[in-house]
C-alpha positions as YAML, in Angstrom:
chain: A
units: angstrom
residues:
- id: 1
  name: MET
  ca: [-45.34, 43.27, 31.08]
- id: 2
  name: ALA
  ca: [-42.93, 40.43, 32.31]
- id: 3
  name: THR
  ca: [-43.02, 42.08, 35.79]
- id: 4
  name: ALA
  ca: [-46.86, 42.37, 35.97]
- id: 5
  name: HIS
  ca: [-47.02, 38.72, 34.98]
- id: 6
  name: ALA
  ca: [-44.70, 37.60, 37.64]
- id: 7
  name: ARG
  ca: [-46.64, 39.71, 40.26]
- id: 8
  name: ALA
  ca: [-49.77, 38.05, 39.10]
- id: 9
  name: LEU
  ca: [-47.94, 34.50, 39.45]
- id: 10
  name: ALA
  ca: [-46.80, 35.39, 43.01]
- id: 11
  name: ALA
  ca: [-50.18, 36.58, 44.02]
- id: 12
  name: ARG
  ca: [-51.82, 33.47, 42.81]
- id: 13
  name: GLY
  ca: [-49.07, 31.46, 44.62]
- id: 14
  name: SER
  ca: [-49.70, 33.38, 47.85]
- id: 15
  name: GLU
  ca: [-53.39, 32.80, 47.53]
- id: 16
  name: GLU
  ca: [-52.88, 29.16, 47.04]
- id: 17
  name: ARG
  ca: [-50.71, 28.90, 50.19]
- id: 18
  name: LEU
  ca: [-53.22, 30.88, 52.16]
- id: 19
  name: LEU
  ca: [-55.99, 28.42, 51.10]
- id: 20
  name: THR
  ca: [-54.15, 25.38, 51.77]
- id: 21
  name: ALA
  ca: [-53.08, 26.55, 55.10]
- id: 22
  name: ALA
  ca: [-56.55, 27.41, 55.97]
- id: 23
  name: ILE
  ca: [-57.79, 23.95, 54.84]
- id: 24
  name: ASP
  ca: [-55.19, 22.13, 57.13]
- id: 25
  name: ALA
  ca: [-55.87, 24.54, 60.21]
- id: 26
  name: ILE
  ca: [-59.60, 24.16, 59.96]
- id: 27
  name: ARG
  ca: [-59.59, 20.51, 59.37]
- id: 28
  name: ALA
  ca: [-57.24, 20.14, 62.46]
- id: 29
  name: LYS
  ca: [-58.69, 22.75, 64.84]
- id: 30
  name: GLY
  ca: [-62.15, 23.68, 63.55]
- id: 31
  name: TYR
  ca: [-63.27, 26.99, 62.11]
- id: 32
  name: SER
  ca: [-63.71, 29.11, 65.47]
- id: 33
  name: ALA
  ca: [-60.47, 28.09, 66.95]
- id: 34
  name: THR
  ca: [-58.43, 28.84, 63.83]
- id: 35
  name: ARG
  ca: [-57.12, 32.35, 63.72]
- id: 36
  name: VAL
  ca: [-56.08, 34.48, 60.85]
- id: 37
  name: GLU
  ca: [-52.57, 34.33, 62.55]
- id: 38
  name: ASP
  ca: [-52.53, 30.56, 62.38]
- id: 39
  name: ILE
  ca: [-53.31, 30.64, 58.70]
- id: 40
  name: CYS
  ca: [-50.64, 33.19, 57.99]
- id: 41
  name: ASP
  ca: [-47.97, 31.49, 59.98]
- id: 42
  name: ALA
  ca: [-48.58, 28.17, 58.23]
- id: 43
  name: ALA
  ca: [-48.43, 30.15, 54.83]
- id: 44
  name: GLY
  ca: [-45.56, 31.92, 55.67]
- id: 45
  name: LEU
  ca: [-47.21, 35.34, 54.96]
- id: 46
  name: THR
  ca: [-48.20, 38.38, 56.81]
- id: 47
  name: LYS
  ca: [-51.69, 39.60, 57.95]
- id: 48
  name: GLY
  ca: [-51.32, 42.39, 55.37]
- id: 49
  name: GLY
  ca: [-50.81, 39.56, 52.74]
- id: 50
  name: PHE
  ca: [-53.84, 37.65, 54.24]
- id: 51
  name: PHE
  ca: [-56.15, 40.64, 53.95]
- id: 52
  name: HIS
  ca: [-54.97, 41.52, 50.42]
- id: 53
  name: HIS
  ca: [-56.68, 38.38, 49.34]
- id: 54
  name: PHE
  ca: [-59.41, 37.91, 51.75]
- id: 55
  name: ALA
  ca: [-61.61, 40.65, 53.44]
- id: 56
  name: SER
  ca: [-62.27, 38.25, 56.42]
- id: 57
  name: LYS
  ca: [-61.59, 34.95, 57.89]
- id: 58
  name: GLU
  ca: [-65.06, 33.86, 56.76]
- id: 59
  name: ALA
  ca: [-64.33, 34.94, 53.41]
- id: 60
  name: CYS
  ca: [-61.11, 32.85, 53.44]
- id: 61
  name: ALA
  ca: [-63.03, 29.91, 54.58]
- id: 62
  name: ILE
  ca: [-65.59, 30.14, 51.82]
- id: 63
  name: ALA
  ca: [-62.66, 30.27, 49.29]
- id: 64
  name: ALA
  ca: [-61.14, 27.39, 51.09]
- id: 65
  name: ALA
  ca: [-64.27, 25.19, 50.55]
- id: 66
  name: ALA
  ca: [-64.21, 25.97, 46.93]
- id: 67
  name: HIS
  ca: [-60.39, 25.12, 46.83]
- id: 68
  name: PHE
  ca: [-60.99, 21.87, 48.82]
- id: 69
  name: SER
  ca: [-63.81, 20.93, 46.34]
- id: 70
  name: ALA
  ca: [-61.75, 21.48, 43.33]
- id: 71
  name: ARG
  ca: [-58.89, 19.39, 44.80]
- id: 72
  name: ALA
  ca: [-61.30, 16.67, 45.59]
- id: 73
  name: ASP
  ca: [-62.79, 16.77, 41.93]
- id: 74
  name: ALA
  ca: [-59.34, 16.50, 40.45]
- id: 75
  name: LEU
  ca: [-58.46, 13.43, 42.75]
- id: 76
  name: PHE
  ca: [-61.80, 11.58, 42.15]
- id: 77
  name: ASP
  ca: [-61.59, 12.35, 38.32]
- id: 78
  name: ALA
  ca: [-58.11, 10.56, 38.15]
- id: 79
  name: ALA
  ca: [-59.25, 7.68, 40.28]
- id: 80
  name: PRO
  ca: [-58.91, 4.13, 38.49]
- id: 81
  name: TYR
  ca: [-62.47, 3.34, 39.15]
- id: 82
  name: ARG
  ca: [-63.75, 5.98, 36.69]
- id: 83
  name: ALA
  ca: [-62.53, 3.86, 33.87]
- id: 84
  name: LEU
  ca: [-64.64, 0.57, 34.85]
- id: 85
  name: PRO
  ca: [-67.32, -0.19, 32.09]
- id: 86
  name: ASP
  ca: [-70.02, -1.39, 34.62]
- id: 87
  name: PRO
  ca: [-71.79, 1.60, 36.46]
- id: 88
  name: ARG
  ca: [-72.31, -0.81, 39.52]
- id: 89
  name: ASN
  ca: [-68.56, -1.42, 39.67]
- id: 90
  name: ARG
  ca: [-67.99, 2.42, 39.30]
- id: 91
  name: VAL
  ca: [-70.23, 3.01, 42.18]
- id: 92
  name: LEU
  ca: [-68.45, 0.18, 44.45]
- id: 93
  name: GLY
  ca: [-65.10, 1.41, 43.07]
- id: 94
  name: TYR
  ca: [-65.89, 4.93, 44.42]
- id: 95
  name: ILE
  ca: [-66.58, 3.69, 47.89]
- id: 96
  name: ASP
  ca: [-63.31, 1.38, 47.67]
- id: 97
  name: PHE
  ca: [-61.35, 4.48, 46.89]
- id: 98
  name: ARG
  ca: [-62.81, 6.51, 49.72]
- id: 99
  name: LYS
  ca: [-61.67, 3.67, 52.13]
- id: 100
  name: ALA
  ca: [-58.31, 3.62, 50.43]
- id: 101
  name: ILE
  ca: [-57.55, 7.18, 51.15]
- id: 102
  name: LEU
  ca: [-58.43, 7.09, 55.04]
- id: 103
  name: GLN
  ca: [-54.66, 7.55, 55.49]
- id: 104
  name: GLY
  ca: [-52.58, 9.49, 57.62]
- id: 105
  name: GLU
  ca: [-53.62, 11.98, 60.50]
- id: 106
  name: LEU
  ca: [-57.29, 12.38, 60.98]
- id: 107
  name: ALA
  ca: [-57.18, 16.02, 59.81]
- id: 108
  name: GLN
  ca: [-55.60, 14.76, 56.46]
- id: 109
  name: PHE
  ca: [-58.50, 12.51, 55.53]
- id: 110
  name: THR
  ca: [-61.66, 13.98, 57.19]
- id: 111
  name: CYS
  ca: [-63.74, 16.43, 55.15]
- id: 112
  name: LEU
  ca: [-63.33, 20.23, 55.50]
- id: 113
  name: LEU
  ca: [-66.90, 20.83, 54.46]
- id: 114
  name: GLY
  ca: [-68.19, 18.67, 56.97]
- id: 115
  name: THR
  ca: [-65.98, 19.85, 59.69]
- id: 116
  name: MET
  ca: [-67.04, 23.55, 58.93]
- id: 117
  name: VAL
  ca: [-70.78, 23.13, 58.43]
- id: 118
  name: GLN
  ca: [-71.29, 21.11, 61.75]
- id: 119
  name: GLU
  ca: [-69.61, 23.90, 63.76]
- id: 120
  name: ALA
  ca: [-70.85, 27.11, 61.68]
- id: 121
  name: TYR
  ca: [-74.31, 26.15, 60.28]
- id: 122
  name: ALA
  ca: [-76.21, 28.44, 62.65]
- id: 123
  name: THR
  ca: [-73.71, 31.20, 63.06]
- id: 124
  name: HIS
  ca: [-72.18, 31.61, 59.50]
- id: 125
  name: PRO
  ca: [-74.83, 31.04, 56.95]
- id: 126
  name: ALA
  ca: [-72.53, 31.93, 54.03]
- id: 127
  name: ILE
  ca: [-70.25, 29.06, 55.29]
- id: 128
  name: ARG
  ca: [-73.28, 26.82, 55.62]
- id: 129
  name: GLU
  ca: [-74.39, 27.61, 51.99]
- id: 130
  name: ALA
  ca: [-70.90, 26.93, 50.60]
- id: 131
  name: CYS
  ca: [-70.55, 23.49, 52.47]
- id: 132
  name: ASP
  ca: [-73.89, 22.51, 51.14]
- id: 133
  name: ARG
  ca: [-73.25, 23.48, 47.60]
- id: 134
  name: TYR
  ca: [-70.03, 21.74, 47.47]
- id: 135
  name: ILE
  ca: [-71.17, 18.43, 49.33]
- id: 136
  name: SER
  ca: [-74.31, 18.44, 47.00]
- id: 137
  name: ALA
  ca: [-72.10, 19.00, 43.94]
- id: 138
  name: HIS
  ca: [-69.85, 16.07, 45.04]
- id: 139
  name: ALA
  ca: [-72.97, 13.81, 45.44]
- id: 140
  name: GLU
  ca: [-74.28, 14.87, 42.08]
- id: 141
  name: ARG
  ca: [-71.19, 13.52, 40.68]
- id: 142
  name: LEU
  ca: [-72.34, 10.01, 41.67]
- id: 143
  name: VAL
  ca: [-75.94, 10.23, 40.29]
- id: 144
  name: GLY
  ca: [-75.17, 9.10, 36.66]
- id: 145
  name: ASP
  ca: [-73.47, 5.98, 37.66]
- id: 146
  name: LEU
  ca: [-76.39, 5.42, 40.30]
- id: 147
  name: ALA
  ca: [-79.06, 5.94, 37.64]
- id: 148
  name: ALA
  ca: [-77.28, 3.54, 35.22]
- id: 149
  name: ALA
  ca: [-76.98, 0.89, 37.86]
- id: 150
  name: LYS
  ca: [-80.59, 1.20, 38.90]
- id: 151
  name: ALA
  ca: [-81.63, 0.77, 35.32]
- id: 152
  name: LEU
  ca: [-79.64, -2.29, 35.10]
- id: 153
  name: CYS
  ca: [-80.78, -3.88, 38.39]
- id: 154
  name: ASP
  ca: [-84.10, -2.57, 39.46]
- id: 155
  name: PRO
  ca: [-85.45, 0.25, 37.28]
- id: 156
  name: ASN
  ca: [-88.97, 0.33, 39.14]
- id: 157
  name: ALA
  ca: [-87.38, 0.77, 42.51]
- id: 158
  name: THR
  ca: [-88.90, 3.76, 44.28]
- id: 159
  name: TRP
  ca: [-85.63, 5.24, 45.57]
- id: 160
  name: THR
  ca: [-83.95, 7.91, 43.51]
- id: 161
  name: PRO
  ca: [-80.31, 8.16, 42.37]
- id: 162
  name: GLU
  ca: [-80.22, 11.68, 43.81]
- id: 163
  name: SER
  ca: [-81.31, 10.28, 47.33]
- id: 164
  name: LEU
  ca: [-78.86, 7.52, 47.28]
- id: 165
  name: ALA
  ca: [-76.05, 9.78, 46.19]
- id: 166
  name: LEU
  ca: [-76.81, 12.11, 49.35]
- id: 167
  name: TYR
  ca: [-77.11, 8.91, 51.38]
- id: 168
  name: THR
  ca: [-73.51, 7.78, 50.33]
- id: 169
  name: GLN
  ca: [-72.37, 11.37, 51.78]
- id: 170
  name: ALA
  ca: [-74.35, 11.00, 55.13]
- id: 171
  name: VAL
  ca: [-72.52, 7.80, 55.59]
- id: 172
  name: LEU
  ca: [-69.17, 9.39, 54.87]
- id: 173
  name: GLN
  ca: [-69.68, 12.45, 57.05]
- id: 174
  name: GLY
  ca: [-70.91, 10.22, 60.01]
- id: 175
  name: ALA
  ca: [-67.96, 7.98, 59.45]
- id: 176
  name: PHE
  ca: [-65.62, 10.94, 59.76]
- id: 177
  name: VAL
  ca: [-67.46, 12.20, 62.93]
- id: 178
  name: LEU
  ca: [-66.90, 8.67, 64.43]
- id: 179
  name: ALA
  ca: [-63.19, 8.60, 63.25]
- id: 180
  name: LYS
  ca: [-62.62, 11.85, 65.24]
- id: 181
  name: ALA
  ca: [-64.53, 10.49, 68.20]
- id: 182
  name: LYS
  ca: [-62.46, 7.18, 68.22]
- id: 183
  name: GLY
  ca: [-59.28, 8.83, 67.29]
- id: 184
  name: GLY
  ca: [-58.61, 6.63, 64.07]
- id: 185
  name: PRO
  ca: [-59.80, 5.52, 60.93]
- id: 186
  name: LYS
  ca: [-60.67, 1.97, 61.60]
- id: 187
  name: VAL
  ca: [-64.40, 2.84, 62.46]
- id: 188
  name: ALA
  ca: [-64.70, 4.99, 59.27]
- id: 189
  name: ALA
  ca: [-63.37, 1.99, 57.22]
- id: 190
  name: ASP
  ca: [-65.91, -0.51, 58.97]
- id: 191
  name: CYS
  ca: [-68.78, 2.12, 58.05]
- id: 192
  name: LEU
  ca: [-67.70, 2.06, 54.40]
- id: 193
  name: ASP
  ca: [-67.61, -1.68, 54.47]
- id: 194
  name: HIS
  ca: [-71.23, -1.76, 55.60]
- id: 195
  name: LEU
  ca: [-72.01, 0.94, 52.97]
- id: 196
  name: THR
  ca: [-70.55, -1.49, 50.31]
- id: 197
  name: ARG
  ca: [-72.48, -4.40, 51.52]
- id: 198
  name: TYR
  ca: [-75.69, -2.25, 51.31]
- id: 199
  name: LEU
  ca: [-75.04, -1.18, 47.83]
- id: 200
  name: GLU
  ca: [-74.08, -4.77, 46.73]
- id: 201
  name: ALA
  ca: [-77.46, -5.92, 48.03]
- id: 202
  name: LEU
  ca: [-79.29, -3.10, 46.19]
- id: 203
  name: PHE
  ca: [-77.50, -4.02, 43.00]
- id: 204
  name: ALA
  ca: [-77.76, -7.62, 43.37]
- id: 205
  name: ASN
  ca: [-80.44, -8.28, 40.71]
- id: 206
  name: ARG
  ca: [-77.73, -8.88, 38.17]
- id: 207
  name: ALA
  ca: [-74.25, -10.33, 38.76]
- id: 208
  name: LEU
  ca: [-71.47, -7.56, 38.95]
- id: 209
  name: ALA
  ca: [-69.24, -7.54, 35.74]
- id: 210
  name: ASN
  ca: [-65.66, -8.70, 36.07]
...
């Protein structure tokens, strides 16, 4: 029994290493340019080990999207802005936190989901669906705070919390594209500053709580 348990733990560890390697490789090189061999080399595993866990590179990419999303959920759940009492401050704190993590190499702060969907949306519908699912789920996490902020500031506004949540993601994904085009995070930080100013204006009917 102990041996079986140890094998199960080892298998989970191997899968985690492959998913982490896939995330890093695809963020750095794109989906098409990333080979199974690249993922295996980075994970320190054989192709046999790879195909023990995943039927194909596409299957690995879909699993990597889920793994990336779960890691992001944990990161944002633990962020300090989540404890702020005012929903407007939580919304602005989310943007500040996104700006604060624009650190390191481009591949370390740009989005796996946005990277894959831009490249594979027409050729790999299963990847497109996975990216849509997890981008939309991340946006949905903002809806409650946006709805509460709207209720405080402008309850009769015609915009919806759902549409504004998706707009924040559009700005973020566009900011990542510009960061890649210009070779650094400054342009992305500038875009997030503009988003902050827009949100501050949207919620300006009542002064922000301290």
